[in-house]
mmCIF file of C-alpha atoms in Angstrom:
data_model
loop_
_atom_site.group_PDB
_atom_site.id
_atom_site.type_symbol
_atom_site.label_atom_id
_atom_site.label_comp_id
_atom_site.label_asym_id
_atom_site.label_seq_id
_atom_site.Cartn_x
_atom_site.Cartn_y
_atom_site.Cartn_z
ATOM 1 C CA PHE A 141 42.900 -11.229 -2.803
ATOM 2 C CA ASN A 142 42.416 -9.801 0.575
ATOM 3 C CA SER A 143 40.362 -6.753 -0.496
ATOM 4 C CA PRO A 144 36.649 -6.306 -1.282
ATOM 5 C CA ILE A 145 35.566 -5.863 -4.873
ATOM 6 C CA ASN A 146 34.245 -2.473 -5.273
ATOM 7 C CA GLY A 147 30.597 -2.202 -6.386
ATOM 8 C CA LEU A 148 29.958 -6.085 -5.962
ATOM 9 C CA ASN A 149 26.827 -5.388 -3.976
ATOM 10 C CA GLU A 150 25.364 -3.381 -7.095
ATOM 11 C CA ILE A 151 26.091 -6.303 -9.383
ATOM 12 C CA VAL A 152 24.626 -8.920 -6.943
ATOM 13 C CA GLY A 153 21.629 -6.683 -6.134
ATOM 14 C CA MET A 154 20.682 -6.351 -9.826
ATOM 15 C CA GLY A 155 21.577 -9.970 -10.625
ATOM 16 C CA MET A 156 19.467 -11.315 -7.853
ATOM 17 C CA ALA A 157 16.416 -9.380 -9.017
ATOM 18 C CA VAL A 158 16.712 -10.864 -12.563
ATOM 19 C CA ALA A 159 17.618 -14.292 -11.173
ATOM 20 C CA VAL A 160 14.519 -14.391 -8.848
ATOM 21 C CA SER A 161 12.137 -13.086 -11.456
ATOM 22 C CA ALA A 162 13.379 -15.601 -13.927
ATOM 23 C CA THR A 163 12.083 -18.475 -11.794
ATOM 24 C CA PHE A 164 8.474 -17.039 -11.728
ATOM 25 C CA PRO A 165 7.606 -18.455 -15.310
ATOM 26 C CA ALA A 166 8.769 -21.971 -14.387
ATOM 27 C CA GLY A 167 6.880 -21.907 -11.088
ATOM 28 C CA ALA A 168 3.732 -20.641 -12.879
ATOM 29 C CA ALA A 169 4.135 -23.455 -15.560
ATOM 30 C CA GLN A 170 4.450 -26.104 -12.797
ATOM 31 C CA ARG A 171 1.693 -24.543 -10.695
ATOM 32 C CA VAL A 172 3.825 -24.911 -7.579
ATOM 33 C CA ASN A 173 2.106 -21.935 -5.744
ATOM 34 C CA LEU A 174 1.860 -22.151 -2.054
ATOM 35 C CA THR A 175 -1.611 -23.392 -1.109
ATOM 36 C CA ILE A 176 -3.323 -24.099 2.205
ATOM 37 C CA ASP A 177 -5.798 -26.962 1.989
ATOM 38 C CA VAL A 178 -7.952 -26.010 4.963
ATOM 39 C CA LEU A 179 -11.242 -26.512 3.189
ATOM 40 C CA LYS A 180 -10.145 -29.809 1.477
ATOM 41 C CA GLY A 181 -12.385 -32.036 3.494
ATOM 42 C CA ARG A 182 -15.129 -29.501 4.040
ATOM 43 C CA LEU A 183 -16.170 -28.761 0.461
ATOM 44 C CA SER A 184 -17.072 -30.825 -2.499
ATOM 45 C CA ASP A 185 -14.445 -31.393 -5.274
ATOM 46 C CA ARG A 186 -16.465 -29.129 -7.680
ATOM 47 C CA ALA A 187 -16.248 -26.135 -5.038
ATOM 48 C CA LEU A 188 -12.526 -26.899 -4.515
ATOM 49 C CA GLY A 189 -12.008 -26.699 -8.263
ATOM 50 C CA TRP A 190 -13.745 -23.284 -8.506
ATOM 51 C CA LEU A 191 -11.831 -22.121 -5.529
ATOM 52 C CA LYS A 192 -8.733 -23.007 -7.434
ATOM 53 C CA VAL A 193 -9.944 -21.095 -10.509
ATOM 54 C CA PHE A 194 -10.510 -18.001 -8.278
ATOM 55 C CA ALA A 195 -6.850 -18.429 -6.892
ATOM 56 C CA SER A 196 -5.579 -18.788 -10.429
ATOM 57 C CA VAL A 197 -7.287 -15.505 -11.471
ATOM 58 C CA LEU A 198 -5.837 -13.777 -8.455
ATOM 59 C CA LEU A 199 -2.345 -14.942 -9.343
ATOM 60 C CA LEU A 200 -2.779 -13.833 -12.832
ATOM 61 C CA LEU A 201 -3.819 -10.397 -11.718
ATOM 62 C CA PHE A 202 -0.839 -10.341 -9.260
ATOM 63 C CA TYR A 203 1.550 -11.085 -12.186
ATOM 64 C CA VAL A 204 -0.061 -8.384 -14.556
ATOM 65 C CA MET A 205 -0.161 -5.661 -11.949
ATOM 66 C CA LEU A 206 3.579 -6.422 -10.846
ATOM 67 C CA SER A 207 4.666 -6.648 -14.445
ATOM 68 C CA TRP A 208 2.993 -3.415 -15.240
ATOM 69 C CA ARG A 209 4.114 -1.342 -12.365
ATOM 70 C CA ILE A 210 7.763 -2.597 -12.591
ATOM 71 C CA GLY A 211 7.603 -1.709 -16.310
ATOM 72 C CA VAL A 212 6.530 1.751 -15.312
ATOM 73 C CA TYR A 213 9.391 2.036 -12.842
ATOM 74 C CA ALA A 214 11.852 0.918 -15.527
ATOM 75 C CA MET A 215 10.583 3.482 -17.926
ATOM 76 C CA LYS A 216 11.228 6.116 -15.248
ATOM 77 C CA LEU A 217 14.717 4.846 -14.650
ATOM 78 C CA GLN A 218 15.396 4.878 -18.336
ATOM 79 C CA ALA A 219 13.992 8.452 -18.688
ATOM 80 C CA ARG A 220 16.545 9.766 -16.279
ATOM 81 C CA SER A 221 19.321 7.446 -17.252
ATOM 82 C CA ALA A 222 19.532 6.078 -13.620
ATOM 83 C CA GLU A 223 22.759 4.272 -12.735
ATOM 84 C CA THR A 224 24.178 2.425 -9.754
ATOM 85 C CA VAL A 225 26.331 4.508 -7.402
ATOM 86 C CA TYR A 226 29.706 2.957 -7.641
ATOM 87 C CA LEU A 227 30.038 1.132 -10.949
ATOM 88 C CA GLN A 228 27.493 3.429 -12.816
ATOM 89 C CA LEU A 229 25.684 0.489 -14.421
ATOM 90 C CA PRO A 230 22.447 1.439 -16.150
ATOM 91 C CA MET A 231 19.668 0.179 -13.921
ATOM 92 C CA ALA A 232 16.847 0.294 -16.506
ATOM 93 C CA PRO A 233 17.873 -2.858 -18.432
ATOM 94 C CA PHE A 234 17.836 -5.033 -15.297
ATOM 95 C CA ILE A 235 14.413 -3.663 -14.182
ATOM 96 C CA TRP A 236 13.137 -4.184 -17.734
ATOM 97 C CA THR A 237 14.261 -7.736 -17.571
ATOM 98 C CA VAL A 238 12.319 -8.349 -14.251
ATOM 99 C CA SER A 239 9.166 -6.878 -15.787
ATOM 100 C CA VAL A 240 9.570 -9.065 -19.076
ATOM 101 C CA PHE A 241 9.865 -12.217 -16.857
ATOM 102 C CA LEU A 242 6.810 -11.179 -14.867
ATOM 103 C CA GLY A 243 4.962 -10.637 -18.093
ATOM 104 C CA ILE A 244 6.031 -14.153 -19.292
ATOM 105 C CA SER A 245 4.774 -15.487 -15.967
ATOM 106 C CA ALA A 246 1.355 -13.830 -16.530
ATOM 107 C CA LEU A 247 1.095 -15.473 -20.052
ATOM 108 C CA VAL A 248 1.906 -18.844 -18.451
ATOM 109 C CA GLN A 249 -0.576 -18.220 -15.741
ATOM 110 C CA VAL A 250 -3.221 -17.772 -18.380
ATOM 111 C CA ILE A 251 -2.730 -21.409 -19.509
ATOM 112 C CA ALA A 252 -2.770 -22.503 -15.866
ATOM 113 C CA PHE A 253 -6.023 -20.637 -15.519
ATOM 114 C CA PHE A 254 -7.635 -22.463 -18.405
ATOM 115 C CA VAL A 255 -6.441 -25.809 -16.923
ATOM 116 C CA ALA A 256 -8.101 -24.901 -13.639
ATOM 117 C CA VAL A 257 -11.328 -24.091 -15.374
ATOM 118 C CA LYS A 258 -11.131 -27.444 -17.225
ATOM 119 C CA HIS A 259 -10.848 -29.245 -13.925
ATOM 120 C CA ALA A 260 -13.486 -27.103 -12.196
ATOM 121 C CA LEU A 261 -15.916 -27.891 -15.143
ATOM 122 C CA ALA A 262 -15.270 -31.513 -14.681
ATOM 123 C CA GLY A 263 -15.863 -31.339 -11.001
ATOM 124 C CA ILE A 264 -12.432 -32.858 -10.407
ATOM 125 C CA PRO A 265 -9.869 -30.622 -8.615
ATOM 126 C CA ASP A 266 -6.432 -30.935 -10.101
ATOM 127 C CA MET A 267 -4.456 -32.231 -7.284
ATOM 128 C CA THR A 268 -1.020 -32.425 -9.009
ATOM 129 C CA ALA A 269 1.222 -29.597 -8.426
ATOM 130 C CA TRP A 270 -1.129 -27.586 -6.497
ATOM 131 C CA SER A 271 0.469 -28.051 -3.127
ATOM 132 C CA LEU A 272 3.709 -29.549 -1.846
ATOM 133 C CA GLY A 273 2.071 -32.513 -0.148
ATOM 134 C CA ALA A 274 -0.227 -33.260 -3.235
ATOM 135 C CA VAL A 275 2.698 -34.484 -5.235
ATOM 136 C CA ALA A 276 3.877 -37.022 -2.722
ATOM 137 C CA GLU A 277 0.398 -38.577 -2.329
ATOM 138 C CA SER A 278 -0.179 -41.825 -4.122
ATOM 139 C CA GLY A 279 -3.606 -43.235 -4.963
ATOM 140 C CA PRO A 280 -5.645 -44.267 -7.909
ATOM 141 C CA PRO A 281 -4.982 -42.419 -11.225
ATOM 142 C CA PRO A 282 -7.221 -39.377 -11.597
ATOM 143 C CA PRO A 283 -10.392 -39.784 -13.785
ATOM 144 C CA ALA A 284 -10.319 -38.555 -17.340
ATOM 145 C CA LEU A 285 -11.473 -35.040 -17.868
ATOM 146 C CA ASP A 286 -14.410 -35.059 -20.384
ATOM 147 C CA VAL A 287 -14.944 -31.425 -20.946
ATOM 148 C CA ALA A 288 -15.101 -29.774 -24.463
ATOM 149 C CA GLY A 289 -12.285 -27.287 -25.269
ATOM 150 C CA ALA A 290 -14.945 -24.911 -26.421
ATOM 151 C CA LYS A 291 -16.678 -24.917 -23.210
ATOM 152 C CA VAL A 292 -13.404 -24.339 -21.364
ATOM 153 C CA LEU A 293 -12.583 -21.472 -23.563
ATOM 154 C CA ALA A 294 -15.986 -19.992 -23.347
ATOM 155 C CA VAL A 295 -16.160 -20.150 -19.552
ATOM 156 C CA GLY A 296 -12.610 -19.023 -19.064
ATOM 157 C CA VAL A 297 -13.104 -15.996 -21.405
ATOM 158 C CA ALA A 298 -16.447 -15.120 -19.545
ATOM 159 C CA ILE A 299 -14.634 -15.278 -16.169
ATOM 160 C CA MET A 300 -11.827 -12.933 -17.446
ATOM 161 C CA ALA A 301 -14.456 -10.538 -18.935
ATOM 162 C CA ALA A 302 -16.208 -10.472 -15.499
ATOM 163 C CA VAL A 303 -12.979 -9.818 -13.745
ATOM 164 C CA LEU A 304 -12.121 -6.953 -16.224
ATOM 165 C CA ILE A 305 -15.585 -5.444 -15.646
ATOM 166 C CA ILE A 306 -15.258 -5.655 -11.942
ATOM 167 C CA LEU A 307 -11.794 -4.115 -12.121
ATOM 168 C CA LEU A 308 -13.180 -1.174 -14.323
ATOM 169 C CA GLY A 309 -15.894 -0.700 -11.787
ATOM 170 C CA VAL A 310 -13.524 -0.576 -8.968
ATOM 171 C CA GLU A 311 -11.473 1.984 -10.804
ATOM 172 C CA VAL A 312 -14.410 4.263 -11.534
ATOM 173 C CA TRP A 313 -15.705 3.886 -7.962
ATOM 174 C CA SER A 314 -12.263 4.714 -6.519
ATOM 175 C CA GLY A 315 -11.842 7.739 -8.864
ATOM 176 C CA ALA A 316 -15.259 9.047 -7.659
ATOM 177 C CA LEU A 317 -14.240 8.495 -4.103
ATOM 178 C CA ALA A 318 -10.965 10.248 -4.593
ATOM 179 C CA ARG A 319 -12.851 13.197 -6.159
ATOM 180 C CA PHE A 320 -15.259 13.340 -3.229
ATOM 181 C CA ALA A 321 -12.395 13.195 -0.806
ATOM 182 C CA LEU A 322 -10.540 16.055 -2.524
ATOM 183 C CA GLY A 323 -13.849 18.052 -2.459
ATOM 184 C CA THR A 324 -14.463 17.498 1.272
ATOM 185 C CA PRO A 325 -10.924 17.571 2.921
ATOM 186 C CA LEU A 326 -12.358 17.937 6.484
ATOM 187 C CA LEU A 327 -13.986 14.562 6.251
ATOM 188 C CA PHE A 328 -10.741 12.706 5.121
ATOM 189 C CA SER A 329 -8.115 14.432 7.140
#
């Protein structure tokens, strides 16, 4: 009992990666993201609602990008049959699991995005579960949201389409800039 367990750090490292990523879908579902309410008293409720929609889109993009890049990393690990040093555990299954949990988080965040759009269209920022202090606040019950589901869907899909068009434009622009930089190395060295 007085000796270390060989390779335990490898088990703990891989297990912690999976354990931490497993909490992301629940956090996304409960919308317990860290927020800073600096603009709360300075903007209208409608403007705050649309800021929360913007933040929701950014979080969705973060989950998608992270899931994608970690999935690419898992593919590379799997292709070379990467193993841990001491126990020779295959690393790819652990990293694939992390990528899947992040993908699930992205799917859950899509729902949170549409909830944010519904509140923004109603002009009522959703105060529950948006910040740590908001849950403890007590007051009158929030007003009912009288927004048609079709309108929420149409606006949400339009916002997502606009974000995709912007991302594609950035991709095209960055590719053109990279080609220009490669063509004129003296300017970018």
